[in-house]
PDB file of C-alpha atoms and ligand atoms in Angstrom:
ATOM      1  CA  MET V   1     -54.642 -72.798 133.601  1.00  0.00           C
ATOM      2  CA  THR V   2     -55.333 -69.860 135.892  1.00  0.00           C
ATOM      3  CA  LYS V   3     -58.943 -69.071 136.714  1.00  0.00           C
ATOM      4  CA  SER V   4     -60.584 -66.306 134.723  1.00  0.00           C
ATOM      5  CA  THR V   5     -61.740 -63.270 136.654  1.00  0.00           C
ATOM      6  CA  ILE V   6     -65.322 -62.050 136.448  1.00  0.00           C
ATOM      7  CA  LEU V   7     -66.358 -58.625 137.634  1.00  0.00           C
ATOM      8  CA  ILE V   8     -69.956 -58.458 138.855  1.00  0.00           C
ATOM      9  CA  VAL V   9     -71.416 -54.962 138.915  1.00  0.00           C
ATOM     10  CA  ASP V  10     -74.774 -54.323 140.562  1.00  0.00           C
ATOM     11  CA  ASP V  11     -76.029 -51.731 143.042  1.00  0.00           C
ATOM     12  CA  MET V  12     -78.073 -54.433 144.787  1.00  0.00           C
ATOM     13  CA  VAL V  13     -75.847 -56.572 146.991  1.00  0.00           C
ATOM     14  CA  ALA V  14     -78.435 -59.392 146.893  1.00  0.00           C
ATOM     15  CA  ASN V  15     -78.027 -59.666 143.097  1.00  0.00           C
ATOM     16  CA  ILE V  16     -74.252 -59.744 143.389  1.00  0.00           C
ATOM     17  CA  LYS V  17     -74.552 -62.542 145.937  1.00  0.00           C
ATOM     18  CA  VAL V  18     -76.697 -64.726 143.671  1.00  0.00           C
ATOM     19  CA  LEU V  19     -74.328 -64.350 140.714  1.00  0.00           C
ATOM     20  CA  GLY V  20     -71.250 -64.656 142.910  1.00  0.00           C
ATOM     21  CA  GLU V  21     -72.514 -67.917 144.407  1.00  0.00           C
ATOM     22  CA  LEU V  22     -73.261 -69.239 140.934  1.00  0.00           C
ATOM     23  CA  LEU V  23     -69.796 -68.521 139.536  1.00  0.00           C
ATOM     24  CA  LYS V  24     -67.388 -68.577 142.469  1.00  0.00           C
ATOM     25  CA  ASP V  25     -66.320 -72.216 142.103  1.00  0.00           C
ATOM     26  CA  GLU V  26     -65.121 -71.827 138.531  1.00  0.00           C
ATOM     27  CA  TYR V  27     -63.961 -68.211 138.448  1.00  0.00           C
ATOM     28  CA  LYS V  28     -62.275 -65.554 140.501  1.00  0.00           C
ATOM     29  CA  ILE V  29     -64.966 -63.061 141.405  1.00  0.00           C
ATOM     30  CA  ARG V  30     -64.593 -59.306 141.870  1.00  0.00           C
ATOM     31  CA  LEU V  31     -67.422 -57.038 142.928  1.00  0.00           C
ATOM     32  CA  ALA V  32     -68.485 -53.452 142.374  1.00  0.00           C
ATOM     33  CA  THR V  33     -71.667 -51.788 143.576  1.00  0.00           C
ATOM     34  CA  ASN V  34     -71.347 -48.717 141.369  1.00  0.00           C
ATOM     35  CA  GLY V  35     -70.116 -47.699 137.916  1.00  0.00           C
ATOM     36  CA  GLU V  36     -67.153 -45.665 139.106  1.00  0.00           C
ATOM     37  CA  LYS V  37     -65.724 -48.605 141.032  1.00  0.00           C
ATOM     38  CA  ALA V  38     -66.344 -50.913 138.055  1.00  0.00           C
ATOM     39  CA  LEU V  39     -64.321 -48.622 135.778  1.00  0.00           C
ATOM     40  CA  GLN V  40     -61.546 -48.367 138.344  1.00  0.00           C
ATOM     41  CA  ILE V  41     -61.202 -52.160 138.602  1.00  0.00           C
ATOM     42  CA  SER V  42     -61.384 -52.563 134.810  1.00  0.00           C
ATOM     43  CA  ARG V  43     -58.631 -50.001 134.242  1.00  0.00           C
ATOM     44  CA  SER V  44     -56.329 -51.445 136.887  1.00  0.00           C
ATOM     45  CA  SER V  45     -53.245 -53.424 135.957  1.00  0.00           C
ATOM     46  CA  ASN V  46     -55.216 -56.564 136.825  1.00  0.00           C
ATOM     47  CA  PRO V  47     -58.431 -56.210 134.783  1.00  0.00           C
ATOM     48  CA  PRO V  48     -61.279 -58.766 134.696  1.00  0.00           C
ATOM     49  CA  ASP V  49     -61.755 -61.194 131.781  1.00  0.00           C
ATOM     50  CA  LEU V  50     -65.489 -60.542 131.633  1.00  0.00           C
ATOM     51  CA  ILE V  51     -67.972 -58.138 133.201  1.00  0.00           C
ATOM     52  CA  LEU V  52     -71.555 -58.844 134.270  1.00  0.00           C
ATOM     53  CA  LEU V  53     -73.117 -55.421 134.307  1.00  0.00           C
ATOM     54  CA  ASP V  54     -76.375 -54.204 135.788  1.00  0.00           C
ATOM     55  CA  VAL V  55     -78.094 -51.414 133.829  1.00  0.00           C
ATOM     56  CA  ILE V  56     -79.989 -49.424 136.440  1.00  0.00           C
ATOM     57  CA  MET V  57     -77.655 -47.979 139.038  1.00  0.00           C
ATOM     58  CA  PRO V  58     -77.626 -44.566 140.721  1.00  0.00           C
ATOM     59  CA  GLU V  59     -75.179 -41.936 139.430  1.00  0.00           C
ATOM     60  CA  MET V  60     -73.567 -43.816 136.533  1.00  0.00           C
ATOM     61  CA  ASP V  61     -75.789 -46.398 134.847  1.00  0.00           C
ATOM     62  CA  GLY V  62     -74.605 -49.572 133.117  1.00  0.00           C
ATOM     63  CA  TYR V  63     -74.919 -48.093 129.622  1.00  0.00           C
ATOM     64  CA  GLU V  64     -72.554 -45.286 130.584  1.00  0.00           C
ATOM     65  CA  VAL V  65     -70.086 -47.741 132.152  1.00  0.00           C
ATOM     66  CA  CYS V  66     -70.136 -49.863 128.993  1.00  0.00           C
ATOM     67  CA  ALA V  67     -69.699 -46.829 126.737  1.00  0.00           C
ATOM     68  CA  GLN V  68     -66.667 -45.695 128.743  1.00  0.00           C
ATOM     69  CA  LEU V  69     -65.121 -49.180 128.718  1.00  0.00           C
ATOM     70  CA  LYS V  70     -65.496 -49.400 124.945  1.00  0.00           C
ATOM     71  CA  THR V  71     -63.820 -46.054 124.236  1.00  0.00           C
ATOM     72  CA  ASP V  72     -60.709 -46.917 126.248  1.00  0.00           C
ATOM     73  CA  LYS V  73     -58.054 -49.023 124.483  1.00  0.00           C
ATOM     74  CA  ALA V  74     -57.131 -50.680 127.760  1.00  0.00           C
ATOM     75  CA  THR V  75     -60.646 -51.937 128.457  1.00  0.00           C
ATOM     76  CA  LYS V  76     -62.440 -52.161 125.110  1.00  0.00           C
ATOM     77  CA  ASN V  77     -61.690 -55.874 124.664  1.00  0.00           C
ATOM     78  CA  ILE V  78     -63.231 -56.954 127.965  1.00  0.00           C
ATOM     79  CA  PRO V  79     -66.553 -58.652 127.111  1.00  0.00           C
ATOM     80  CA  VAL V  80     -69.554 -57.065 128.805  1.00  0.00           C
ATOM     81  CA  ILE V  81     -72.804 -58.925 129.469  1.00  0.00           C
ATOM     82  CA  PHE V  82     -75.712 -56.825 130.641  1.00  0.00           C
ATOM     83  CA  ILE V  83     -77.912 -58.422 133.257  1.00  0.00           C
ATOM     84  CA  THR V  84     -81.031 -56.395 133.742  1.00  0.00           C
ATOM     85  CA  ALA V  85     -84.739 -56.240 134.415  1.00  0.00           C
ATOM     86  CA  MET V  86     -85.100 -53.876 131.451  1.00  0.00           C
ATOM     87  CA  ASP V  87     -86.521 -56.334 128.965  1.00  0.00           C
ATOM     88  CA  LEU V  88     -87.754 -54.089 126.160  1.00  0.00           C
ATOM     89  CA  GLU V  89     -86.330 -54.648 122.703  1.00  0.00           C
ATOM     90  CA  LYS V  90     -85.051 -51.076 122.590  1.00  0.00           C
ATOM     91  CA  ASP V  91     -83.166 -51.560 125.868  1.00  0.00           C
ATOM     92  CA  GLU V  92     -81.454 -54.658 124.568  1.00  0.00           C
ATOM     93  CA  THR V  93     -80.660 -52.982 121.263  1.00  0.00           C
ATOM     94  CA  LYS V  94     -79.122 -50.058 123.094  1.00  0.00           C
ATOM     95  CA  GLY V  95     -76.978 -52.381 125.227  1.00  0.00           C
ATOM     96  CA  LEU V  96     -75.702 -54.332 122.239  1.00  0.00           C
ATOM     97  CA  SER V  97     -75.084 -51.202 120.193  1.00  0.00           C
ATOM     98  CA  LEU V  98     -72.825 -49.947 122.976  1.00  0.00           C
ATOM     99  CA  GLY V  99     -70.607 -52.959 122.430  1.00  0.00           C
ATOM    100  CA  ALA V 100     -71.917 -55.508 124.937  1.00  0.00           C
ATOM    101  CA  VAL V 101     -71.543 -59.109 123.754  1.00  0.00           C
ATOM    102  CA  ASP V 102     -74.779 -60.287 125.371  1.00  0.00           C
ATOM    103  CA  TYR V 103     -77.880 -59.109 127.157  1.00  0.00           C
ATOM    104  CA  ILE V 104     -79.609 -61.255 129.760  1.00  0.00           C
ATOM    105  CA  THR V 105     -82.921 -60.181 131.236  1.00  0.00           C
ATOM    106  CA  LYS V 106     -84.147 -60.809 134.761  1.00  0.00           C
ATOM    107  CA  PRO V 107     -85.514 -63.076 136.034  1.00  0.00           C
ATOM    108  CA  PHE V 108     -82.718 -65.148 134.558  1.00  0.00           C
ATOM    109  CA  SER V 109     -82.037 -68.855 134.579  1.00  0.00           C
ATOM    110  CA  LEU V 110     -78.836 -69.581 136.466  1.00  0.00           C
ATOM    111  CA  PRO V 111     -77.654 -72.396 134.147  1.00  0.00           C
ATOM    112  CA  ILE V 112     -78.108 -70.108 131.141  1.00  0.00           C
ATOM    113  CA  VAL V 113     -76.091 -67.322 132.749  1.00  0.00           C
ATOM    114  CA  LYS V 114     -73.371 -69.849 133.517  1.00  0.00           C
ATOM    115  CA  ALA V 115     -73.369 -71.220 129.966  1.00  0.00           C
ATOM    116  CA  ARG V 116     -73.236 -67.785 128.360  1.00  0.00           C
ATOM    117  CA  VAL V 117     -70.407 -66.677 130.630  1.00  0.00           C
ATOM    118  CA  LYS V 118     -68.448 -69.779 129.641  1.00  0.00           C
ATOM    119  CA  THR V 119     -69.064 -69.218 125.921  1.00  0.00           C
ATOM    120  CA  HIS V 120     -67.976 -65.592 126.023  1.00  0.00           C
ATOM    121  CA  LEU V 121     -64.855 -66.393 128.022  1.00  0.00           C
ATOM    122  CA  GLU V 122     -63.905 -69.011 125.435  1.00  0.00           C
ATOM    123  CA  LEU V 123     -64.437 -66.553 122.609  1.00  0.00           C
ATOM    124  CA  LYS V 124     -62.316 -63.991 124.424  1.00  0.00           C
ATOM    125  CA  HIS V 125     -59.588 -66.579 124.946  1.00  0.00           C
ATOM    126  CA  HIS V 126     -59.489 -67.263 121.190  1.00  0.00           C
ATOM    127  CA  ARG V 127     -59.453 -63.562 120.373  1.00  0.00           C
ATOM    128  CA  ASP V 128     -56.576 -63.113 122.814  1.00  0.00           C
ATOM    129  CA  ILE V 129     -54.573 -65.835 121.042  1.00  0.00           C
ATOM    130  CA  LEU V 130     -55.076 -64.158 117.658  1.00  0.00           C
ATOM    131  CA  GLU V 131     -54.230 -60.818 119.185  1.00  0.00           C
ATOM    132  CA  ASP V 132     -51.014 -62.275 120.636  1.00  0.00           C
ATOM    133  CA  LEU V 133     -49.983 -63.647 117.255  1.00  0.00           C
ATOM    134  CA  SER V 134     -50.315 -60.234 115.651  1.00  0.00           C
ATOM    135  CA  THR V 135     -48.431 -58.486 118.419  1.00  0.00           C
ATOM    136  CA  LEU V 136     -45.417 -60.752 118.805  1.00  0.00           C
ATOM    137  CA  ASP V 137     -42.095 -60.342 117.060  1.00  0.00           C
ATOM    138  CA  GLY V 138     -41.561 -63.316 114.747  1.00  0.00           C
ATOM    139  CA  LEU V 139     -37.860 -63.771 115.506  1.00  0.00           C
ATOM    140  CA  THR V 140     -37.576 -63.258 119.252  1.00  0.00           C
ATOM    141  CA  GLY V 141     -41.103 -64.156 120.368  1.00  0.00           C
ATOM    142  CA  ILE V 142     -41.362 -61.053 122.564  1.00  0.00           C
ATOM    143  CA  SER V 143     -43.819 -58.212 121.868  1.00  0.00           C
ATOM    144  CA  ASN V 144     -43.371 -56.241 118.670  1.00  0.00           C
ATOM    145  CA  ARG V 145     -43.318 -52.530 117.933  1.00  0.00           C
ATOM    146  CA  ARG V 146     -47.063 -52.423 117.308  1.00  0.00           C
ATOM    147  CA  ARG V 147     -47.754 -53.823 120.757  1.00  0.00           C
ATOM    148  CA  PHE V 148     -45.214 -51.434 122.263  1.00  0.00           C
ATOM    149  CA  ASP V 149     -47.109 -48.457 120.830  1.00  0.00           C
ATOM    150  CA  GLU V 150     -50.382 -49.759 122.286  1.00  0.00           C
ATOM    151  CA  ILE V 151     -48.962 -50.498 125.730  1.00  0.00           C
ATOM    152  CA  LEU V 152     -47.144 -47.178 125.927  1.00  0.00           C
ATOM    153  CA  GLU V 153     -50.397 -45.358 125.163  1.00  0.00           C
ATOM    154  CA  ILE V 154     -52.283 -47.389 127.774  1.00  0.00           C
ATOM    155  CA  GLU V 155     -49.621 -46.863 130.445  1.00  0.00           C
ATOM    156  CA  TRP V 156     -49.300 -43.181 129.576  1.00  0.00           C
ATOM    157  CA  LEU V 157     -53.023 -42.637 130.131  1.00  0.00           C
ATOM    158  CA  ARG V 158     -52.962 -44.661 133.336  1.00  0.00           C
ATOM    159  CA  ALA V 159     -50.013 -42.674 134.704  1.00  0.00           C
ATOM    160  CA  LEU V 160     -51.757 -39.451 133.670  1.00  0.00           C
ATOM    161  CA  ARG V 161     -54.937 -40.465 135.496  1.00  0.00           C
ATOM    162  CA  GLU V 162     -53.120 -41.604 138.603  1.00  0.00           C
ATOM    163  CA  SER V 163     -50.343 -38.960 138.579  1.00  0.00           C
ATOM    164  CA  THR V 164     -47.670 -41.624 138.811  1.00  0.00           C
ATOM    165  CA  SER V 165     -44.261 -41.759 137.216  1.00  0.00           C
ATOM    166  CA  LEU V 166     -43.786 -43.733 134.006  1.00  0.00           C
ATOM    167  CA  ALA V 167     -40.305 -44.823 132.918  1.00  0.00           C
ATOM    168  CA  LEU V 168     -38.939 -45.972 129.593  1.00  0.00           C
ATOM    169  CA  LEU V 169     -35.701 -47.767 128.742  1.00  0.00           C
ATOM    170  CA  MET V 170     -34.370 -47.723 125.186  1.00  0.00           C
ATOM    171  CA  ILE V 171     -31.912 -50.587 124.832  1.00  0.00           C
ATOM    172  CA  ASP V 172     -29.491 -51.146 121.962  1.00  0.00           C
ATOM    173  CA  ILE V 173     -26.955 -53.920 121.335  1.00  0.00           C
ATOM    174  CA  ASP V 174     -23.508 -52.354 120.915  1.00  0.00           C
ATOM    175  CA  HIS V 175     -21.797 -52.741 117.536  1.00  0.00           C
ATOM    176  CA  PHE V 176     -24.361 -55.253 116.352  1.00  0.00           C
ATOM    177  CA  LYS V 177     -23.627 -54.515 112.702  1.00  0.00           C
ATOM    178  CA  LEU V 178     -20.036 -55.637 113.271  1.00  0.00           C
ATOM    179  CA  TYR V 179     -21.402 -58.801 114.884  1.00  0.00           C
ATOM    180  CA  ASN V 180     -23.578 -59.585 111.860  1.00  0.00           C
ATOM    181  CA  ASP V 181     -20.782 -58.726 109.421  1.00  0.00           C
ATOM    182  CA  ASN V 182     -18.317 -61.053 111.121  1.00  0.00           C
ATOM    183  CA  TYR V 183     -20.410 -63.899 112.484  1.00  0.00           C
ATOM    184  CA  GLY V 184     -23.150 -63.953 109.840  1.00  0.00           C
ATOM    185  CA  HIS V 185     -26.861 -63.264 109.992  1.00  0.00           C
ATOM    186  CA  ILE V 186     -27.856 -66.623 111.429  1.00  0.00           C
ATOM    187  CA  ALA V 187     -25.569 -66.067 114.400  1.00  0.00           C
ATOM    188  CA  GLY V 188     -26.922 -62.505 114.520  1.00  0.00           C
ATOM    189  CA  ASP V 189     -30.486 -63.820 114.796  1.00  0.00           C
ATOM    190  CA  ASP V 190     -29.452 -66.249 117.534  1.00  0.00           C
ATOM    191  CA  CYS V 191     -27.816 -63.407 119.394  1.00  0.00           C
ATOM    192  CA  LEU V 192     -30.989 -61.280 119.152  1.00  0.00           C
ATOM    193  CA  LYS V 193     -33.082 -64.167 120.476  1.00  0.00           C
ATOM    194  CA  LEU V 194     -30.748 -64.780 123.396  1.00  0.00           C
ATOM    195  CA  VAL V 195     -30.549 -61.102 124.318  1.00  0.00           C
ATOM    196  CA  ALA V 196     -34.346 -60.747 124.063  1.00  0.00           C
ATOM    197  CA  LYS V 197     -34.933 -63.726 126.323  1.00  0.00           C
ATOM    198  CA  ASN V 198     -32.485 -62.473 128.923  1.00  0.00           C
ATOM    199  CA  LEU V 199     -33.794 -58.921 128.870  1.00  0.00           C
ATOM    200  CA  LEU V 200     -37.264 -60.347 129.472  1.00  0.00           C
ATOM    201  CA  ASP V 201     -35.967 -62.433 132.383  1.00  0.00           C
ATOM    202  CA  GLY V 202     -34.230 -59.359 133.773  1.00  0.00           C
ATOM    203  CA  ILE V 203     -37.350 -57.164 133.837  1.00  0.00           C
ATOM    204  CA  PRO V 204     -38.443 -57.563 137.434  1.00  0.00           C
ATOM    205  CA  ARG V 205     -42.181 -56.954 137.819  1.00  0.00           C
ATOM    206  CA  PRO V 206     -45.257 -58.397 136.072  1.00  0.00           C
ATOM    207  CA  ALA V 207     -46.463 -54.915 135.059  1.00  0.00           C
ATOM    208  CA  ASP V 208     -43.165 -54.137 133.298  1.00  0.00           C
ATOM    209  CA  PHE V 209     -43.174 -54.613 129.555  1.00  0.00           C
ATOM    210  CA  LEU V 210     -40.457 -55.410 127.006  1.00  0.00           C
ATOM    211  CA  ALA V 211     -40.674 -55.193 123.222  1.00  0.00           C
ATOM    212  CA  ARG V 212     -38.386 -55.451 120.238  1.00  0.00           C
ATOM    213  CA  TYR V 213     -38.418 -51.877 119.034  1.00  0.00           C
ATOM    214  CA  GLY V 214     -36.719 -52.590 115.729  1.00  0.00           C
ATOM    215  CA  GLY V 215     -33.462 -54.140 114.464  1.00  0.00           C
ATOM    216  CA  GLU V 216     -31.172 -54.622 117.466  1.00  0.00           C
ATOM    217  CA  GLU V 217     -33.119 -52.166 119.590  1.00  0.00           C
ATOM    218  CA  PHE V 218     -35.428 -53.078 122.473  1.00  0.00           C
ATOM    219  CA  ALA V 219     -37.646 -50.951 124.709  1.00  0.00           C
ATOM    220  CA  ALA V 220     -38.946 -51.505 128.225  1.00  0.00           C
ATOM    221  CA  ILE V 221     -41.938 -49.718 129.737  1.00  0.00           C
ATOM    222  CA  LEU V 222     -41.806 -49.518 133.536  1.00  0.00           C
ATOM    223  CA  PRO V 223     -45.005 -48.225 135.182  1.00  0.00           C
ATOM    224  CA  MET V 224     -44.854 -46.590 138.636  1.00  0.00           C
ATOM    225  CA  THR V 225     -41.104 -46.111 138.251  1.00  0.00           C
ATOM    226  CA  ASP V 226     -38.995 -42.964 138.570  1.00  0.00           C
ATOM    227  CA  THR V 227     -35.650 -42.321 136.906  1.00  0.00           C
ATOM    228  CA  LYS V 228     -33.693 -43.737 139.818  1.00  0.00           C
ATOM    229  CA  GLY V 229     -35.680 -46.984 139.630  1.00  0.00           C
ATOM    230  CA  ALA V 230     -35.292 -47.099 135.843  1.00  0.00           C
ATOM    231  CA  VAL V 231     -31.505 -46.722 136.151  1.00  0.00           C
ATOM    232  CA  THR V 232     -31.431 -49.549 138.684  1.00  0.00           C
ATOM    233  CA  VAL V 233     -33.304 -51.826 136.283  1.00  0.00           C
ATOM    234  CA  GLY V 234     -31.117 -50.666 133.367  1.00  0.00           C
ATOM    235  CA  SER V 235     -27.880 -51.318 135.270  1.00  0.00           C
ATOM    236  CA  SER V 236     -29.027 -54.779 136.211  1.00  0.00           C
ATOM    237  CA  LEU V 237     -29.937 -55.554 132.562  1.00  0.00           C
ATOM    238  CA  ILE V 238     -26.464 -54.489 131.481  1.00  0.00           C
ATOM    239  CA  MET V 239     -24.896 -56.825 134.061  1.00  0.00           C
ATOM    240  CA  HIS V 240     -27.274 -59.563 132.985  1.00  0.00           C
ATOM    241  CA  ILE V 241     -26.203 -59.318 129.338  1.00  0.00           C
ATOM    242  CA  ASN V 242     -22.515 -59.052 130.285  1.00  0.00           C
ATOM    243  CA  ALA V 243     -22.882 -62.233 132.314  1.00  0.00           C
ATOM    244  CA  LEU V 244     -23.976 -64.111 129.167  1.00  0.00           C
ATOM    245  CA  LYS V 245     -20.454 -63.688 127.758  1.00  0.00           C
ATOM    246  CA  ILE V 246     -21.572 -63.932 124.129  1.00  0.00           C
ATOM    247  CA  PRO V 247     -18.269 -63.604 122.256  1.00  0.00           C
ATOM    248  CA  HIS V 248     -17.974 -60.502 120.039  1.00  0.00           C
ATOM    249  CA  VAL V 249     -14.276 -60.046 119.309  1.00  0.00           C
ATOM    250  CA  HIS V 250     -15.036 -57.335 116.767  1.00  0.00           C
ATOM    251  CA  SER V 251     -16.838 -55.115 119.253  1.00  0.00           C
ATOM    252  CA  LEU V 252     -14.996 -51.871 119.903  1.00  0.00           C
ATOM    253  CA  VAL V 253     -15.924 -51.759 123.613  1.00  0.00           C
ATOM    254  CA  SER V 254     -15.486 -55.322 124.799  1.00  0.00           C
ATOM    255  CA  ASP V 255     -14.741 -58.819 123.549  1.00  0.00           C
ATOM    256  CA  GLN V 256     -18.345 -59.843 124.136  1.00  0.00           C
ATOM    257  CA  ILE V 257     -21.887 -58.613 123.483  1.00  0.00           C
ATOM    258  CA  THR V 258     -22.843 -55.534 125.495  1.00  0.00           C
ATOM    259  CA  ILE V 259     -25.822 -53.190 125.507  1.00  0.00           C
ATOM    260  CA  SER V 260     -26.323 -49.460 125.958  1.00  0.00           C
ATOM    261  CA  ILE V 261     -29.425 -48.028 127.610  1.00  0.00           C
ATOM    262  CA  GLY V 262     -31.156 -44.660 127.697  1.00  0.00           C
ATOM    263  CA  ALA V 263     -33.491 -44.226 130.675  1.00  0.00           C
ATOM    264  CA  ALA V 264     -36.127 -41.521 131.113  1.00  0.00           C
ATOM    265  CA  SER V 265     -39.153 -41.056 133.329  1.00  0.00           C
ATOM    266  CA  ILE V 266     -42.000 -38.599 133.539  1.00  0.00           C
ATOM    267  CA  ILE V 267     -45.175 -37.903 135.458  1.00  0.00           C
ATOM    268  CA  PRO V 268     -47.414 -37.265 132.442  1.00  0.00           C
ATOM    269  CA  ASP V 269     -49.554 -34.163 132.146  1.00  0.00           C
ATOM    270  CA  ARG V 270     -51.921 -33.018 129.421  1.00  0.00           C
ATOM    271  CA  ARG V 271     -49.373 -30.674 127.844  1.00  0.00           C
ATOM    272  CA  ASN V 272     -47.185 -33.460 126.505  1.00  0.00           C
ATOM    273  CA  SER V 273     -47.432 -36.944 125.019  1.00  0.00           C
ATOM    274  CA  SER V 274     -45.595 -40.229 125.113  1.00  0.00           C
ATOM    275  CA  VAL V 275     -43.500 -39.066 122.139  1.00  0.00           C
ATOM    276  CA  PHE V 276     -41.732 -36.726 124.555  1.00  0.00           C
ATOM    277  CA  LEU V 277     -40.776 -39.668 126.791  1.00  0.00           C
ATOM    278  CA  ILE V 278     -39.475 -41.671 123.808  1.00  0.00           C
ATOM    279  CA  GLU V 279     -37.389 -38.709 122.620  1.00  0.00           C
ATOM    280  CA  ASN V 280     -35.859 -38.273 126.047  1.00  0.00           C
ATOM    281  CA  ALA V 281     -34.987 -41.948 126.393  1.00  0.00           C
ATOM    282  CA  ASP V 282     -33.580 -41.885 122.841  1.00  0.00           C
ATOM    283  CA  ASN V 283     -31.396 -38.886 123.654  1.00  0.00           C
ATOM    284  CA  CYS V 284     -30.068 -40.701 126.714  1.00  0.00           C
ATOM    285  CA  LEU V 285     -29.336 -43.766 124.610  1.00  0.00           C
ATOM    286  CA  TYR V 286     -27.332 -41.509 122.321  1.00  0.00           C
ATOM    287  CA  LEU V 287     -25.411 -40.168 125.336  1.00  0.00           C
ATOM    288  CA  ALA V 288     -24.735 -43.733 126.514  1.00  0.00           C
ATOM    289  CA  LYS V 289     -23.329 -44.548 123.068  1.00  0.00           C
ATOM    290  CA  GLU V 290     -21.242 -41.374 123.001  1.00  0.00           C
ATOM    291  CA  GLY V 291     -20.031 -42.017 126.538  1.00  0.00           C
ATOM    292  CA  GLY V 292     -18.450 -45.323 125.572  1.00  0.00           C
ATOM    293  CA  ARG V 293     -21.378 -47.801 125.445  1.00  0.00           C
ATOM    294  CA  ASN V 294     -22.046 -50.714 127.850  1.00  0.00           C
ATOM    295  CA  ARG V 295     -23.703 -48.233 130.189  1.00  0.00           C
ATOM    296  CA  VAL V 296     -26.966 -46.521 131.105  1.00  0.00           C
ATOM    297  CA  GLU V 297     -27.549 -42.772 130.867  1.00  0.00           C
ATOM    298  CA  SER V 298     -30.629 -41.082 132.239  1.00  0.00           C
ATOM    299  CA  THR V 299     -32.653 -37.919 132.433  1.00  0.00           C
ATOM    300  CA  ASP V 300     -35.455 -36.884 134.747  1.00  0.00           C
ATOM    301  CA  THR V 301     -38.072 -35.178 132.633  1.00  0.00           C
ATOM    302  CA  GLY V 302     -40.774 -35.062 135.287  1.00  0.00           C
TER     303      GLY V 302
HETATM  304 MG1   MG G 401     -79.663 -51.970 139.678  1.00  0.00          MG
END
């Protein structure tokens, strides 16, 4: 199992050192000495599994950091434990009401901090498992449409914040109805599973995301990717699926299973939404179908 990552946020370097020393053998430790930096790390593509958060910091205090984390879909599930010298009941109540899972007051006992961190990481791990079950497609085991909608929203907001290009591939198996009609639904399901697995293998980077969009349609979200990059990925997926040589003698474009892909990219701005990106990729998929299938068509909407 990979080590969990803990983000320690405190404006006093001495405090960070004490907590870092305590936890560094069991966890990967990241550090932030102000709220802004803490938010930046939490919103990155490699977020922490748990945050130890000081309350009193200049500029943005811990309450504000926690409130911002909890209003953002991408960060709201990261458990936050406040560690603070503010030991009044009203302070603790405020911290918990903002969505923190725990509140530890200074001076703290190191073994207790360690034990609470462990407990909350375990709880998060179990929540993650349940979350996975509700976001996976039952047949293919890859992410489902619900998860796709969530990830697209998260990546859209990230690309908007960072002014980077976000690309989307809409992928459809060619003449899949003819496949089902001739080979039967069990073979059809096997075909979907095999295609899903190979599309997943063919998506190059860890930040890229593939989901079953519905029926025989899949969608891939490619952060930090322009149209040219999306077409490169799309072309390689098409070759990948061709190389499987799944027989489909009733296909009208080939004697084996092929896919068509619509690729679009955009640098988001506040005037549009992710629906615009989906529509563009969908239109390109339509063009790929019209153009003879087994191909990728693209548009640059940025
Ligand atoms: Mg402080």
